[in-house]
Tab-separated table of C-alpha atoms in Angstrom:
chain	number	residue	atom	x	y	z
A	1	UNK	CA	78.562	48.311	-18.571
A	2	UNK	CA	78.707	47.746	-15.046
A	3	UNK	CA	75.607	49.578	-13.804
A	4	UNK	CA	73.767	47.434	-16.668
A	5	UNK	CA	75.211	44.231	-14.774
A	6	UNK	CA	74.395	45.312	-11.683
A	7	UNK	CA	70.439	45.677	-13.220
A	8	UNK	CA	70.761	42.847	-14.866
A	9	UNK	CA	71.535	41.045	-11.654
A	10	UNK	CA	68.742	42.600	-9.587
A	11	UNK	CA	65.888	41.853	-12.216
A	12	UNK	CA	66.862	38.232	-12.598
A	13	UNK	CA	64.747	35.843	-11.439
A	14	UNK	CA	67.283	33.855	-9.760
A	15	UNK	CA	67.962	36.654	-7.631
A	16	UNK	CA	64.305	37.659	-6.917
A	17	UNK	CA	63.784	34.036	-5.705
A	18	UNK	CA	66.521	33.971	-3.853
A	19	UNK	CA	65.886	36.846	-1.801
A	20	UNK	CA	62.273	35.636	-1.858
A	21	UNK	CA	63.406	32.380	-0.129
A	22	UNK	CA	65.902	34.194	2.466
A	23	UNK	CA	62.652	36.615	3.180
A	24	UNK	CA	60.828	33.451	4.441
A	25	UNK	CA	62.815	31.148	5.890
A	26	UNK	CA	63.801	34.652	7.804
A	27	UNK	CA	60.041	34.727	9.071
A	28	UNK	CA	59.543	31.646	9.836
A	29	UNK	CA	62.268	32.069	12.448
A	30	UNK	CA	60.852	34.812	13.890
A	31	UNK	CA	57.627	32.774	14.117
A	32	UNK	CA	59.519	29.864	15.397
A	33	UNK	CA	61.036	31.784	18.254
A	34	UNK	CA	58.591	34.122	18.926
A	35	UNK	CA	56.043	31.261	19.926
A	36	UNK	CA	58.284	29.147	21.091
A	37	UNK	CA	57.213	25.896	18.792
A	38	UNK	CA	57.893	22.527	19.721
A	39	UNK	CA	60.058	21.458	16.423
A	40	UNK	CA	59.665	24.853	15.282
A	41	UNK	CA	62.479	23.981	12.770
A	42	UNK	CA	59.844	21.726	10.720
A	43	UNK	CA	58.989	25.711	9.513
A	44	UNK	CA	61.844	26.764	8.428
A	45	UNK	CA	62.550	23.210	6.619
A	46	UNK	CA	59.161	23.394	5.336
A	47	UNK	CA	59.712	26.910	3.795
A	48	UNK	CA	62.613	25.545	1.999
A	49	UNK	CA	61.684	23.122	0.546
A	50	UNK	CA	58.216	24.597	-0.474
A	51	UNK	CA	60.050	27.298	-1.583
A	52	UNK	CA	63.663	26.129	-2.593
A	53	UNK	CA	63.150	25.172	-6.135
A	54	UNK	CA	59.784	26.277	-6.588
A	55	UNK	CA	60.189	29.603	-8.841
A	56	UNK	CA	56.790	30.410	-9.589
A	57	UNK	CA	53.593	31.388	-7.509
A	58	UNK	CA	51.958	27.942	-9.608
A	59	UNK	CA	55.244	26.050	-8.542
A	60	UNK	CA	54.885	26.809	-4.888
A	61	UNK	CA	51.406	25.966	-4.917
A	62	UNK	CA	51.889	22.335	-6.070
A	63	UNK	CA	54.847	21.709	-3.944
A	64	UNK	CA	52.721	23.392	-0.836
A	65	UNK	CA	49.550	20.778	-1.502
A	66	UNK	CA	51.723	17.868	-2.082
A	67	UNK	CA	53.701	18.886	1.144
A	68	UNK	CA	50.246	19.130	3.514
A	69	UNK	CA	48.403	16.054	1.587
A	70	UNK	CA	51.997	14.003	2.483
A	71	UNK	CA	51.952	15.149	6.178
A	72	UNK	CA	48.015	14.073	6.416
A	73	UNK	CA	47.919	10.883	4.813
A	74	UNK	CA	51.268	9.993	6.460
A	75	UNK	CA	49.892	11.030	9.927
A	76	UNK	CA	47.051	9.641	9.338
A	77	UNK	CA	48.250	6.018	8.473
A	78	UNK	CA	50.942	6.370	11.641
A	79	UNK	CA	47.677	7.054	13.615
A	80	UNK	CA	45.761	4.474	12.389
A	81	UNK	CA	48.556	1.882	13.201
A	82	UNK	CA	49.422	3.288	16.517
A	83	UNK	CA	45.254	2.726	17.223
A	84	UNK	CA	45.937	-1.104	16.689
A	85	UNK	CA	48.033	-1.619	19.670
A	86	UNK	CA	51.135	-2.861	17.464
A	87	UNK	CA	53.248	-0.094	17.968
A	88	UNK	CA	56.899	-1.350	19.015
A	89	UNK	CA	55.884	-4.998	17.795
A	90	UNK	CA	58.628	-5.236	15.836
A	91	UNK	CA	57.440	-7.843	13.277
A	92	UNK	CA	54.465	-5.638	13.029
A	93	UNK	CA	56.738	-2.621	12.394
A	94	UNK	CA	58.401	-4.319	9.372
A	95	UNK	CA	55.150	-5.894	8.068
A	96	UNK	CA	53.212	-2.413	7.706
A	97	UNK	CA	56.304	-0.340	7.152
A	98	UNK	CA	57.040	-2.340	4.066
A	99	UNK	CA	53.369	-1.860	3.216
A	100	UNK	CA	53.216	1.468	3.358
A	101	UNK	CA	56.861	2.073	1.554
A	102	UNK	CA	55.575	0.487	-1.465
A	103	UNK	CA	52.481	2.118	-1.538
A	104	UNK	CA	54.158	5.786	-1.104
A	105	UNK	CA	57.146	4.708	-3.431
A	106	UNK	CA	54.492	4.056	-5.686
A	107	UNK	CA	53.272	7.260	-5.636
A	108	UNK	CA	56.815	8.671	-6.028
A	109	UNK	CA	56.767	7.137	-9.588
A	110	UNK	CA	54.154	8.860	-10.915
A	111	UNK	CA	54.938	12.032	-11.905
A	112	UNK	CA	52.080	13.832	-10.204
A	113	UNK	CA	52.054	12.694	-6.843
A	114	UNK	CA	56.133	12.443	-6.574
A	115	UNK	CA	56.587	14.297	-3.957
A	116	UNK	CA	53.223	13.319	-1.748
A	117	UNK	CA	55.214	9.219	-1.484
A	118	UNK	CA	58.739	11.038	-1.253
A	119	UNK	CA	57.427	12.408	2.196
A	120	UNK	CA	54.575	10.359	3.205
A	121	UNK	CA	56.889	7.648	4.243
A	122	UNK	CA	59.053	10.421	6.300
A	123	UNK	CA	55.731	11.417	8.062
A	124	UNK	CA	54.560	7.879	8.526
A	125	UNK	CA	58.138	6.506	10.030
A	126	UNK	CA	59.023	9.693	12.072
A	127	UNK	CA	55.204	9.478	13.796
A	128	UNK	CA	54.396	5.504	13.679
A	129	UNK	CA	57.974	4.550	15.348
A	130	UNK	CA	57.752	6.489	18.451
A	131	UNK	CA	55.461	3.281	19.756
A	132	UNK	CA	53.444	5.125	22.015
A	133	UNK	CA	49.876	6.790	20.920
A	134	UNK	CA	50.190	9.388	23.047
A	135	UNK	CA	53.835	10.910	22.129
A	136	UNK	CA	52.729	9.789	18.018
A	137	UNK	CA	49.659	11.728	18.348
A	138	UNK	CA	51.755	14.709	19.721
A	139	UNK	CA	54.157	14.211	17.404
A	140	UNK	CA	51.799	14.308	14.612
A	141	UNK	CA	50.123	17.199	15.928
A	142	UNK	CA	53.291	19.160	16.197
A	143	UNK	CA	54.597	18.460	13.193
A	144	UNK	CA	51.430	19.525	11.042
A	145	UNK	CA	50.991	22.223	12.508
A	146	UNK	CA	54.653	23.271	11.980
A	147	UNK	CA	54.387	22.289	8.044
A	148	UNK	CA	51.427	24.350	7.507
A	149	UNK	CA	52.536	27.316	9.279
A	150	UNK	CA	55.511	26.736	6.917
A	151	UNK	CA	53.463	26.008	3.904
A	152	UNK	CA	51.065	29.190	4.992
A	153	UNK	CA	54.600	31.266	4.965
A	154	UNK	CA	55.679	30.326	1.338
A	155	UNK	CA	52.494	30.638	-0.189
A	156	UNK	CA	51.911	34.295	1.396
A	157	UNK	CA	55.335	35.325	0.320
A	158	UNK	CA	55.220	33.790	-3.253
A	159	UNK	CA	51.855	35.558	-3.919
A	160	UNK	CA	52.759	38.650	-2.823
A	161	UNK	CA	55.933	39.612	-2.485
A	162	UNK	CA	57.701	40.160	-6.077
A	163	UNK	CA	55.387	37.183	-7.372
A	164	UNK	CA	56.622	35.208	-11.060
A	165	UNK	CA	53.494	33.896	-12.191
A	166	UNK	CA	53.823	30.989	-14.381
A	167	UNK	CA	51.440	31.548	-16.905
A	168	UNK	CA	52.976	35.443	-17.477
A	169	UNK	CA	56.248	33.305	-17.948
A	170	UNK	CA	54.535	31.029	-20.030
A	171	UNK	CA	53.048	33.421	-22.345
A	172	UNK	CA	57.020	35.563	-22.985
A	173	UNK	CA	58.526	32.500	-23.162
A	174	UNK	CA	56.556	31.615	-25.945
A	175	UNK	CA	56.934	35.452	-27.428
A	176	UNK	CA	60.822	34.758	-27.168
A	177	UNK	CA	60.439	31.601	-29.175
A	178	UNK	CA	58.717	33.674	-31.888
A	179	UNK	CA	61.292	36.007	-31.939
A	180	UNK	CA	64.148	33.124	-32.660
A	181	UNK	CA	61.736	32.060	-35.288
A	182	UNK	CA	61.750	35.573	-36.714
A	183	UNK	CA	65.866	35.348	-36.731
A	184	UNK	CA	65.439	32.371	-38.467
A	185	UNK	CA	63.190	33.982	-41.093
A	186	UNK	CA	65.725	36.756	-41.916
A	187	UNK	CA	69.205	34.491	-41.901
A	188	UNK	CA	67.401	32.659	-44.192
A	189	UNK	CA	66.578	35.437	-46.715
A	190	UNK	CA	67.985	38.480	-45.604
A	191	UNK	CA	71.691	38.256	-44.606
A	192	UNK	CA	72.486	35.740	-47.351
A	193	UNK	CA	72.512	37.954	-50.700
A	194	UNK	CA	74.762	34.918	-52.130
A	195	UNK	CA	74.235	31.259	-52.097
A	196	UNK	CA	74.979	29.746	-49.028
A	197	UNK	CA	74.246	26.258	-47.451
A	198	UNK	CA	71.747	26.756	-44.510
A	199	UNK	CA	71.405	23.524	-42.839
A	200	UNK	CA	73.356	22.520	-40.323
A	201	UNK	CA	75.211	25.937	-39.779
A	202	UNK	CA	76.395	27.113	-36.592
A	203	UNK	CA	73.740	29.648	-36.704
A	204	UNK	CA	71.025	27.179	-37.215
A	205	UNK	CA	72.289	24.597	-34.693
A	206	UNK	CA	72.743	27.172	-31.799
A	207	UNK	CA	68.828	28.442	-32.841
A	208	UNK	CA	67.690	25.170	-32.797
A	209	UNK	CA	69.318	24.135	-29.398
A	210	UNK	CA	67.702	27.119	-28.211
A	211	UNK	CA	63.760	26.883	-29.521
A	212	UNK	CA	63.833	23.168	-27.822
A	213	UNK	CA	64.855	24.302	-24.761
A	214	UNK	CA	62.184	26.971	-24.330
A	215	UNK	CA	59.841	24.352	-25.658
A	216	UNK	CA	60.892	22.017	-23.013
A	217	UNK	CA	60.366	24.751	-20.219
A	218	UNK	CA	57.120	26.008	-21.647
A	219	UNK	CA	55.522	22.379	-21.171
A	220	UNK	CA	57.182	22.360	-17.210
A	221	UNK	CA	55.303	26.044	-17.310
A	222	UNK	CA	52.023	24.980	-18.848
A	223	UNK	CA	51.844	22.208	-16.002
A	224	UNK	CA	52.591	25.191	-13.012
A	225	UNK	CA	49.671	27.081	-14.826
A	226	UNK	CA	47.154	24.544	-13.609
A	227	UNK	CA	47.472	25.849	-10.109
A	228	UNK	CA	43.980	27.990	-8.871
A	229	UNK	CA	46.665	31.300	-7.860
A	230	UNK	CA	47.543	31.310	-11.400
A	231	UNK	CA	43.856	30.922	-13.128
A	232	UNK	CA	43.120	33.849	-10.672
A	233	UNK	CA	46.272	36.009	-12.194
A	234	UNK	CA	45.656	35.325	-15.858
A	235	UNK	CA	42.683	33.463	-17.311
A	236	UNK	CA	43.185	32.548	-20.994
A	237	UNK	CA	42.227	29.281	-22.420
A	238	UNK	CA	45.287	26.813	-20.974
A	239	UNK	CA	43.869	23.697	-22.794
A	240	UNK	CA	44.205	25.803	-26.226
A	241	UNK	CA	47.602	27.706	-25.109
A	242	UNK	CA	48.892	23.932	-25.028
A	243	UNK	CA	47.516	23.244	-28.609
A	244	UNK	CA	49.372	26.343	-29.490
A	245	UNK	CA	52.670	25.006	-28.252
A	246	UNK	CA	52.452	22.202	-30.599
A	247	UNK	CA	51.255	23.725	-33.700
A	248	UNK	CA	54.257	26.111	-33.205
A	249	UNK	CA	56.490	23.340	-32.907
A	250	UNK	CA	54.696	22.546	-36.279
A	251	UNK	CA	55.678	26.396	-37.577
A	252	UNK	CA	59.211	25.567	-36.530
A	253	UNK	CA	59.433	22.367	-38.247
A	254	UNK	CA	58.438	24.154	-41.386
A	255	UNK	CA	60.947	27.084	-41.189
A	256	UNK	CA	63.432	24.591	-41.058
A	257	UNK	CA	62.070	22.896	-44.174
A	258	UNK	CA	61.977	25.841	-45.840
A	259	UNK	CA	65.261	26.689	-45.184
A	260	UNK	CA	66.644	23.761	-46.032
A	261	UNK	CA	64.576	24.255	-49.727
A	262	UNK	CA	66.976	27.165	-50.574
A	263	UNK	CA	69.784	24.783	-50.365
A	264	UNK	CA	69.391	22.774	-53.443
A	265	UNK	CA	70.123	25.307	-56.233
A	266	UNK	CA	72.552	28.268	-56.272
A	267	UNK	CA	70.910	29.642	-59.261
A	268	UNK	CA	67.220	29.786	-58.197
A	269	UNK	CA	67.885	30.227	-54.309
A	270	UNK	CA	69.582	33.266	-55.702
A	271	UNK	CA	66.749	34.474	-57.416
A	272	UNK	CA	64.306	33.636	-55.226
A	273	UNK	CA	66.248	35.664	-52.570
A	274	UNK	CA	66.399	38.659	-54.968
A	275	UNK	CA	63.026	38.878	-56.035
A	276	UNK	CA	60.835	41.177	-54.674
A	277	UNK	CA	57.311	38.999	-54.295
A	278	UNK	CA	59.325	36.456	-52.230
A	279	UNK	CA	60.896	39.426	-50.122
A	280	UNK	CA	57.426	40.615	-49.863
A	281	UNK	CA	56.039	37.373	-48.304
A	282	UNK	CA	58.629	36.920	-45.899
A	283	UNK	CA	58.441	40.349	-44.728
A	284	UNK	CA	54.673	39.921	-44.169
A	285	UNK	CA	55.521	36.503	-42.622
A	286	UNK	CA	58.348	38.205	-40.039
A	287	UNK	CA	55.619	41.009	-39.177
A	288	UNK	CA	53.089	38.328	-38.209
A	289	UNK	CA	55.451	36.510	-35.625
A	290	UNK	CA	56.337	39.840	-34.572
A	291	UNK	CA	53.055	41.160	-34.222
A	292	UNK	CA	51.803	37.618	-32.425
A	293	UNK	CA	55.295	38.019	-30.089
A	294	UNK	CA	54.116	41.647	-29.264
A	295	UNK	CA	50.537	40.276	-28.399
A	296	UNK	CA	51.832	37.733	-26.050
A	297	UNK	CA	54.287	40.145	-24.277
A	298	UNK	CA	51.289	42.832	-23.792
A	299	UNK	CA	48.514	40.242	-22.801
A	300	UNK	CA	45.877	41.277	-21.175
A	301	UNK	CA	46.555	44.720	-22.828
A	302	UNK	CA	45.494	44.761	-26.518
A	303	UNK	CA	48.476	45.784	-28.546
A	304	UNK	CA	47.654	49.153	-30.830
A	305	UNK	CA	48.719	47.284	-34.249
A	306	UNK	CA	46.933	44.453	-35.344
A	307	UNK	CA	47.340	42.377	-38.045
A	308	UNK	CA	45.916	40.475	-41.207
A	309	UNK	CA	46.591	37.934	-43.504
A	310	UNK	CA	47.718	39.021	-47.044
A	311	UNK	CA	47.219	35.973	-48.802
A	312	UNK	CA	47.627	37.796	-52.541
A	313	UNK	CA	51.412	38.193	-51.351
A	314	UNK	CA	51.239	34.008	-51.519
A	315	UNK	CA	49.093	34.142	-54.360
A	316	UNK	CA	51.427	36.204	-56.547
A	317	UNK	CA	54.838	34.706	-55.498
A	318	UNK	CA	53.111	30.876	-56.608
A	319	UNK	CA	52.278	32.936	-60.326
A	320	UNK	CA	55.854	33.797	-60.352
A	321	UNK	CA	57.564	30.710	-59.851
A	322	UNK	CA	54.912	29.131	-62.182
A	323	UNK	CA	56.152	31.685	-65.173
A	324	UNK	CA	60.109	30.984	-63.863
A	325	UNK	CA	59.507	27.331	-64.007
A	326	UNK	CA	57.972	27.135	-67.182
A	327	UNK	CA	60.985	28.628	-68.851
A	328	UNK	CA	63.543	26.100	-66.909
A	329	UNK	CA	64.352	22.559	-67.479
A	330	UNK	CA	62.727	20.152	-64.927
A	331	UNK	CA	66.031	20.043	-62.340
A	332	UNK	CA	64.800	23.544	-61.950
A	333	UNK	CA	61.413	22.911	-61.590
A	334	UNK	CA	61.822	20.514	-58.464
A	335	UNK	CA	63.899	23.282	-56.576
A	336	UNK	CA	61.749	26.024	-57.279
A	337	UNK	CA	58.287	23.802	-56.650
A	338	UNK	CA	60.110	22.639	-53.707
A	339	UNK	CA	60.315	26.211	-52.256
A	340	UNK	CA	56.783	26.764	-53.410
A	341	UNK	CA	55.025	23.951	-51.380
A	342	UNK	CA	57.135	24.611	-48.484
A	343	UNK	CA	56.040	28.443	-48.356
A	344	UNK	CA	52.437	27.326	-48.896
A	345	UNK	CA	52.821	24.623	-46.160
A	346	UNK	CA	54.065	27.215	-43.973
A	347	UNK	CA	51.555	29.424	-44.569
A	348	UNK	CA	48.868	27.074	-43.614
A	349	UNK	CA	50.622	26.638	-40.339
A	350	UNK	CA	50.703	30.022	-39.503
A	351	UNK	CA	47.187	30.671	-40.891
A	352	UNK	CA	46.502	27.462	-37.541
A	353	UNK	CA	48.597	28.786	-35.344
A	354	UNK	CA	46.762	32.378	-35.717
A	355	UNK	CA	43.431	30.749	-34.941
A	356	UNK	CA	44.455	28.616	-32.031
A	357	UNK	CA	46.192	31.095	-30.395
A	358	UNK	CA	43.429	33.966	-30.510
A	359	UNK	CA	41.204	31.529	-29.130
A	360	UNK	CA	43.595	30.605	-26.406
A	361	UNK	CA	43.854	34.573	-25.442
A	362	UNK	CA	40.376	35.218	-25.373
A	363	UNK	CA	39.767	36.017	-21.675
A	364	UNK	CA	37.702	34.077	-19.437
């Protein structure tokens, strides 16, 4: 147990960052000292915060444009005002400062360019204040070329240097999702050989809480993919990987449904359970979202079993229930139709999900 920890520690991409983020603020002291920079330390800051938070090589390499675009336009607007003459004029000072606030705050709203008004004003007010062109333009000078050695650092050591690639993370964290929808499949049909109540269990609400957190990070992951390092690394379809995400969000909702459709009668949720054509579909539905969960783990690497849609499995378990319901009074027919459509609904989402995401993984 405790050489598994210790693995489980080394592998973990907290760690890896970590140690990723010590590696680089570590060289950008040595470059710091061994050229003797003037506010060398911008570097080292730099590297942090490029790096700090940043997990992925897509991550970085927002945070790293943002970080240079901030340091130009903010130079470049302390430049411009230092050109006017103004510079220590103190009702001049408040009149463009305030100007240039709101127009980086601005910025800082949108979700975006957030970080490019965060530090825009820094780079404006540490440059523009000094009052004198000739120490602002040094200034300015110094301190871009300290932020892109910094940002050149980060991006270097994120790329190559035990690199997490977004869209890699993107693609298992979707795999993972399929594989809580596959738990879902089988406490719903095959760990319940008596009636039980599904909704709301402890089961389902810990699942639940689950699948909508990895939905929420696959949408923060789907925006790091975006970044050109990443469409080098892996170049499926990111437009249709998106579309993906929310018709499995669709798959998801109709799990639950049909969950929740073995709920309203102990008598036919019990047979339904027990019978052997709705075992069968289920069986071929948990193969599918294993088989689709396998194909996202291996991508680019075809996997060696494919996969097909049996829709005669469907077929046959809608004659069955059409025979059972015929011989059952009409209570019965609304809980076993109800089971029906929601098997057929969740087919069809499947059958979309299929098609989007083969598209998605076509390469490039």
């Amino acid at each position: 147990m405790k050489v598994k920890w210790w693995i489980d520690l080394l592998v973990s991409y907290r760690v890896i960052h970590a140690f990723k983020t010590a590696l680089a603020c570590l060289i950008a002291l040595i470059v710091f000292r061994a050229f003797n920079l003037d506010h060398g330390q911008w570097v080292i800051i730099t590297v942090a915060v490029v790096m700090g938070a940043q997990v992925t090589v897509g991550a970085a390499e927002d945070k790293s444009i943002a970080r240079s675009a901030a340091t130009v336009i903010g130079a470049v607007a302390a430049g411009l005002f230092l050109l006017t003459g103004w510079g220590g004029n103190f009702i001049a000072e408040m009149l463009i400062l305030f100007i240039v606030a709101f127009g980086f705050a601005y910025l800082a709203g949108s979700k975006r360019y957030s970080y490019v008004g965060v530090l825009g004003t820094v780079t404006f007010a540490i440059i523009a204040l000094t009052g004198s062109i000739k120490l602002g333009v040094a200034e300015g000078m110094l301190r871009a070329v300290d932020i892109l050695i910094g940002v050149l650092i980060s991006l270097v050591i994120s790329k190559i240097c035990l690199p997490i690639y977004a869209r890699r993370e993107l693609l298992l964290s979707i795999s993972a999702t399929l594989r809580d929808l596959v738990l879902l499949c089988e406490d719903s049909f095959s760990k319940h050989t008596v009636f039980t109540r599904l909704e709301n269990s402890a089961f389902e609400i810990d699942k639940i809480a689950a699948i909508s957190q990895s939905f929420a990070e696959q949408n923060k992951l789907a925006e790091e993919s975006k970044a050109w390092l990443e469409r080098k690394k892996l170049s499926f379809d990111l437009g249709l990987c998106k579309d993906s995400l929310v018709q499995l969000k669709r798959v998801f909702r109709q799990i639950l449904e049909t969950r929740y459709s073995l709920s309203l009668s102990r008598d036919d949720t019990v047979w339904l359970r027990g019978h052997t054509d709705t075992q069968a579909l289920v069986q071929h539905v948990i193969a599918l979202l294993h088989c689709w969960s396998e194909q996202l783990k291996c991508y680019p690497d075809p996997i060696e079993d494919g996969f097909v849609f049996d829709d005669n499995k469907l077929v046959r378990l809608r004659q069955v229930i059409q025979q059972q319901a015929a011989n059952q009074s009409a209570q019965h027919h609304i809980h076993l139709y109800a089971f029906l459509h929601s098997m057929e609904h969740l087919w069809e989402e499947l059958v979309r999900f299929n098609f989007i995401l083969q598209q998605a993984l076509v390469k490039n």
